[in-house]
Amino acid sequence: MSNQIDELLAASIGSGGLRPEQIEQILRFRLLGNRQGFLLLEDLPIGRIPPTPVSRAELNKEDDRSERLLLQATILLGEPIGYIQESGGSIVNNFFPQRALSGSATSDSFDNELDLHTENAFHAIQPDYLVLLCLRQDPAAEATTYVSSVDAILERLDHDEIAWFLNEPYNFLSDYCLTEKNCRLDIDKHQPVLYGDPDAPFFRFDPQFMVARSEEAQARLNHLRSIAWEVTEPVRLAPGSLLIIDNRRTAHARSPFTARFDGNDRWMQRAFAICNPKHYTERLGKRTRVFELVAQL
Ligand SMILES: [Fe+2]
């Protein structure tokens, strides 16, 4: 399995389909960032896309051009990784509505990403970037992705509020269990929303999974959530749209959309990149591309 992935990763470097100027854009985004905290590339080559499956068991995609494209972009940003709890540790995660799961809040359902959140904010090995590739838009073209960047949020906070969020620890619950998602596990992960350089802080935010330790802390969190929603940038993804999100400086969400289960539903692929794999290898005493739940390092 890991050999197969290594082969696909190696192939992606030389034949991912990105043009030189797109590679340049991605490298510039990684090095310098931007105010909005994301980079959108459109009309990229994704190859032949079969009908959208309606269950994991039916997932069978022969043309791997979209996987190579996704992974080429991911490799430019860092080290591609997976989590045991996301599609059994797959480096490429596929998302499409599944009839069996619709309505319930699971990783595969199509209505779970509705509130703003930083991906895996509870995890000691948090992804630095998310890379999302749209294979097929939802038939009614309702789905909208939203990104809120810390730069835009900070402009709406006064000095005291910034100091609060740099210092106040919130308990970030894990939505990973040991092998699956959709838990609410207290892993004793008390950490502030803003961190890093106080003059240009990073941002982690997941209000549905953050426990405040006082009424004031909860009220401030609610206020921050409404500010984060005020400054969101909506993004519409069409087939061949590649959205790179800086997961250290943003929160993201998605609107609801309708599923028909007829092969024409929305289909997204996602990969994660981390930027300091050797540091994690040192801390864990183990080299891996697929991580378990790690609470503290
Ligand atoms: Fe997400």
Coordinates of C-alpha atoms and ligand atoms in Angstrom, one line a residue:
M1 CA 0.0 0.0 0.0
S2 CA 2.7 2.5 1.0
N3 CA 4.7 1.5 -2.1
Q4 CA 1.7 2.2 -4.3
I5 CA 1.4 5.6 -2.7
D6 CA 5.1 6.3 -3.0
E7 CA 4.9 5.4 -6.7
L8 CA 1.9 7.7 -7.2
L9 CA 3.7 10.5 -5.4
A10 CA 6.8 10.1 -7.5
A11 CA 4.8 10.1 -10.7
S12 CA 2.9 13.2 -9.5
I13 CA 6.0 15.3 -9.3
G14 CA 6.9 15.0 -13.0
S15 CA 3.4 14.5 -14.5
G16 CA 0.9 16.2 -12.3
G17 CA -0.3 18.5 -15.1
L18 CA 0.5 21.9 -13.5
R19 CA 1.9 24.4 -15.9
P20 CA 5.2 26.3 -14.9
E21 CA 3.3 29.5 -14.1
Q22 CA 0.9 27.6 -11.8
I23 CA 3.8 25.9 -10.0
E24 CA 5.3 29.4 -9.6
Q25 CA 2.0 30.6 -8.1
I26 CA 1.9 27.8 -5.6
L27 CA 5.5 28.3 -4.5
R28 CA 4.9 32.0 -4.2
F29 CA 1.9 31.3 -2.0
R30 CA 3.9 28.9 0.2
L31 CA 6.8 31.3 0.6
L32 CA 4.9 34.7 0.9
G33 CA 1.3 33.8 1.7
N34 CA -1.4 36.3 0.9
R35 CA -4.1 38.2 2.8
Q36 CA -7.0 35.9 1.9
G37 CA -5.2 32.8 3.1
F38 CA -6.0 30.7 0.0
L39 CA -5.0 30.3 -3.6
L40 CA -7.5 29.3 -6.3
L41 CA -6.4 27.8 -9.6
E42 CA -9.0 27.0 -12.2
D43 CA -9.6 24.9 -15.3
L44 CA -6.9 22.4 -14.4
P45 CA -6.6 19.0 -16.2
I46 CA -8.4 16.3 -14.1
G47 CA -8.8 13.6 -16.7
R48 CA -11.8 11.4 -17.2
I49 CA -14.2 11.4 -14.2
P50 CA -16.5 8.4 -13.9
P51 CA -20.0 8.9 -12.5
T52 CA -19.9 10.0 -8.9
P53 CA -20.1 6.9 -6.7
V54 CA -22.9 6.7 -4.1
S55 CA -20.9 4.6 -1.6
R56 CA -17.2 4.0 -0.7
A57 CA -17.5 0.5 -2.0
E58 CA -18.3 1.8 -5.5
L59 CA -15.3 4.1 -5.7
N60 CA -13.4 3.0 -8.7
K61 CA -11.5 5.6 -10.6
E62 CA -9.1 4.4 -13.3
D63 CA -7.8 7.6 -14.7
D64 CA -5.4 9.0 -12.0
R65 CA -4.8 12.4 -13.6
S66 CA -6.8 14.2 -10.8
E67 CA -4.8 12.4 -8.1
R68 CA -1.5 13.3 -9.7
L69 CA -2.6 16.9 -10.0
L70 CA -3.7 17.1 -6.4
L71 CA -0.6 15.4 -5.2
Q72 CA 1.7 17.5 -7.3
A73 CA 0.2 20.7 -5.8
T74 CA 0.5 19.1 -2.3
I75 CA 4.1 18.2 -2.7
L76 CA 4.9 21.7 -3.7
L77 CA 3.5 22.9 -0.3
G78 CA 5.1 20.2 1.9
E79 CA 4.8 16.5 2.8
P80 CA 1.6 14.8 1.9
I81 CA 0.1 13.0 4.9
G82 CA -3.0 11.1 5.9
Y83 CA -4.8 10.3 9.1
I84 CA -6.0 6.8 10.1
Q85 CA -9.4 8.4 10.9
E86 CA -9.8 9.8 7.4
S87 CA -10.6 7.1 4.8
G88 CA -8.3 4.7 6.6
G89 CA -5.3 6.8 6.2
S90 CA -5.6 7.5 2.4
I91 CA -3.3 10.3 1.2
V92 CA -6.1 11.3 -1.3
N93 CA -9.5 11.6 0.4
N94 CA -12.6 11.4 -1.8
F95 CA -15.8 13.2 -0.7
F96 CA -19.2 12.7 -2.2
P97 CA -22.6 12.4 -0.8
Q98 CA -23.5 9.0 0.5
R99 CA -27.1 8.0 0.8
A100 CA -26.5 5.9 3.9
L101 CA -24.8 8.8 5.7
S102 CA -26.8 11.8 4.6
G103 CA -28.1 13.9 7.4
S104 CA -25.8 12.4 10.0
A105 CA -22.6 14.3 10.9
T106 CA -19.9 12.1 9.5
S107 CA -16.8 12.8 7.6
D108 CA -18.4 11.5 4.4
S109 CA -21.8 13.2 4.7
F110 CA -22.5 16.3 2.7
D111 CA -23.6 18.6 5.5
N112 CA -20.9 18.3 8.1
E113 CA -18.6 21.2 7.1
L114 CA -21.3 23.8 7.7
D115 CA -19.6 25.9 10.4
L116 CA -16.2 27.7 10.1
H117 CA -13.3 25.6 11.4
T118 CA -9.6 25.1 11.1
E119 CA -8.9 21.5 10.1
N120 CA -7.8 19.3 12.9
A121 CA -7.1 22.2 15.3
F122 CA -7.0 19.6 18.2
H123 CA -4.3 17.5 16.6
A124 CA -0.6 17.9 17.5
I125 CA 0.2 17.2 13.8
Q126 CA -2.1 19.7 12.3
P127 CA -2.1 20.0 8.5
D128 CA -0.4 23.2 7.4
Y129 CA -2.3 23.2 4.1
L130 CA -5.4 21.6 2.7
V131 CA -5.6 21.1 -1.0
L132 CA -9.1 20.6 -2.5
L133 CA -9.7 19.6 -6.0
C134 CA -13.2 19.7 -7.5
L135 CA -14.0 16.8 -9.8
R136 CA -17.7 17.5 -10.2
Q137 CA -19.9 20.4 -9.1
D138 CA -23.2 19.6 -7.4
P139 CA -26.0 19.6 -10.1
A140 CA -27.7 22.7 -8.8
A141 CA -24.4 24.5 -8.3
E142 CA -25.3 25.5 -4.8
A143 CA -22.2 24.5 -2.9
T144 CA -20.1 27.4 -1.8
T145 CA -16.8 27.1 0.1
Y146 CA -16.0 30.0 2.6
V147 CA -12.6 31.0 3.8
S148 CA -12.0 33.5 6.7
S149 CA -8.4 34.7 7.1
V150 CA -6.8 35.8 10.3
D151 CA -5.6 39.1 8.6
A152 CA -9.2 40.1 7.9
I153 CA -10.4 39.0 11.4
L154 CA -7.6 40.9 13.2
E155 CA -8.7 44.1 11.6
R156 CA -12.0 43.8 13.3
L157 CA -10.6 43.1 16.8
D158 CA -9.4 45.7 19.2
H159 CA -6.1 45.4 21.2
D160 CA -7.8 43.9 24.2
E161 CA -9.6 41.3 22.2
I162 CA -6.4 40.3 20.4
A163 CA -4.6 40.0 23.8
W164 CA -7.5 37.8 25.0
F165 CA -7.3 35.4 22.1
L166 CA -3.5 35.2 22.4
N167 CA -3.8 34.1 26.0
E168 CA -7.1 32.5 26.8
P169 CA -6.9 28.7 26.6
Y170 CA -9.9 26.9 25.1
N171 CA -10.3 23.2 25.4
F172 CA -10.2 21.8 21.8
L173 CA -12.1 18.5 21.6
S174 CA -11.0 15.8 19.2
D175 CA -13.4 14.7 16.6
Y176 CA -11.1 11.7 16.0
C177 CA -11.6 8.5 18.1
L178 CA -8.9 5.8 17.8
T179 CA -9.8 4.7 14.3
E180 CA -12.8 6.8 13.2
K181 CA -14.2 10.3 13.1
N182 CA -17.1 11.9 14.8
C183 CA -16.2 11.8 18.4
R184 CA -16.1 14.5 20.9
L185 CA -13.1 13.4 22.9
D186 CA -11.5 15.5 25.6
I187 CA -7.8 15.1 25.0
D188 CA -6.8 17.9 27.4
K189 CA -5.9 20.2 24.6
H190 CA -6.1 23.6 26.1
Q191 CA -4.7 26.2 23.7
P192 CA -5.4 29.8 22.6
V193 CA -7.0 30.8 19.3
L194 CA -4.1 33.0 18.3
Y195 CA -0.6 31.7 18.6
G196 CA 2.9 32.1 17.2
D197 CA 4.2 35.6 16.6
P198 CA 1.8 38.0 18.4
D199 CA 2.4 40.6 15.6
A200 CA 1.4 38.2 12.9
P201 CA -0.3 35.4 14.7
F202 CA -1.5 32.0 13.4
F203 CA -5.2 31.1 14.0
R204 CA -7.0 28.0 15.0
F205 CA -10.7 28.0 15.4
D206 CA -13.4 25.3 15.7
P207 CA -16.3 26.7 17.7
Q208 CA -18.3 23.5 17.6
F209 CA -15.4 21.7 19.2
M210 CA -14.1 24.3 21.6
V211 CA -15.0 24.4 25.3
A212 CA -14.8 27.8 27.0
R213 CA -13.9 27.8 30.7
S214 CA -16.1 30.8 31.6
E215 CA -19.2 32.6 30.4
E216 CA -17.0 35.5 29.3
A217 CA -14.8 33.2 27.3
Q218 CA -17.9 31.7 25.6
A219 CA -19.3 35.2 24.9
R220 CA -16.0 36.3 23.3
L221 CA -15.9 33.1 21.3
N222 CA -19.4 33.7 20.0
H223 CA -18.3 37.3 19.0
L224 CA -15.3 36.0 17.2
R225 CA -17.4 33.5 15.3
S226 CA -19.7 36.2 14.0
I227 CA -16.7 38.3 13.0
A228 CA -15.2 35.3 11.2
W229 CA -18.4 34.8 9.3
E230 CA -18.6 38.5 8.4
V231 CA -15.2 38.4 6.7
T232 CA -15.5 35.1 4.8
E233 CA -14.6 35.0 1.2
P234 CA -17.0 32.8 -0.8
V235 CA -15.4 30.5 -3.4
R236 CA -17.3 28.6 -6.0
L237 CA -15.5 25.4 -7.2
A238 CA -16.1 24.1 -10.7
P239 CA -14.6 20.9 -12.2
G240 CA -10.8 21.4 -12.4
S241 CA -10.8 24.1 -9.6
L242 CA -7.9 23.6 -7.1
L243 CA -8.3 25.4 -3.8
I244 CA -5.2 25.6 -1.5
I245 CA -6.0 26.7 2.0
D246 CA -3.4 27.9 4.5
N247 CA -4.7 26.0 7.5
R248 CA -2.5 28.0 10.0
R249 CA -4.1 31.3 9.1
T250 CA -7.7 30.5 8.2
A251 CA -10.9 28.8 9.0
H252 CA -13.2 27.4 6.3
A253 CA -16.8 26.1 5.9
R254 CA -19.1 25.0 3.2
S255 CA -22.7 25.7 2.4
P256 CA -25.3 22.9 2.2
F257 CA -26.1 21.4 -1.2
T258 CA -28.4 18.9 -2.6
A259 CA -27.5 15.3 -3.5
R260 CA -29.3 13.2 -6.1
F261 CA -27.4 9.9 -5.9
D262 CA -27.6 9.5 -9.6
G263 CA -23.9 9.8 -10.6
N264 CA -24.0 13.6 -11.0
D265 CA -23.3 14.6 -7.4
R266 CA -20.6 16.8 -6.2
W267 CA -17.2 15.0 -5.9
M268 CA -14.2 16.5 -4.3
Q269 CA -10.7 15.2 -3.6
R270 CA -8.6 16.5 -0.7
A271 CA -5.0 16.1 0.5
F272 CA -3.1 17.5 3.5
A273 CA 0.4 18.9 3.6
I274 CA 2.7 19.3 6.6
C275 CA 5.8 21.5 6.4
N276 CA 8.0 20.0 9.1
P277 CA 7.8 16.2 8.8
K278 CA 11.3 15.7 10.3
H279 CA 10.4 17.5 13.4
Y280 CA 7.4 15.1 13.9
T281 CA 9.7 12.1 13.2
E282 CA 12.0 13.3 15.9
R283 CA 9.3 13.9 18.4
L284 CA 7.4 10.6 17.7
G285 CA 10.5 8.5 17.2
K286 CA 8.9 7.1 14.1
R287 CA 8.8 8.0 10.5
T288 CA 5.3 7.8 9.0
R289 CA 3.1 9.5 6.4
V290 CA -0.1 8.3 8.1
F291 CA -0.8 9.6 11.6
E292 CA -2.8 8.3 14.5
L293 CA -4.5 10.7 17.0
V294 CA -1.6 12.6 18.6
A295 CA -2.7 14.9 21.4
Q296 CA 0.6 16.2 22.6
L297 CA 4.1 16.2 21.3
Ligands
FE1 FE -12.9 21.1 6.8

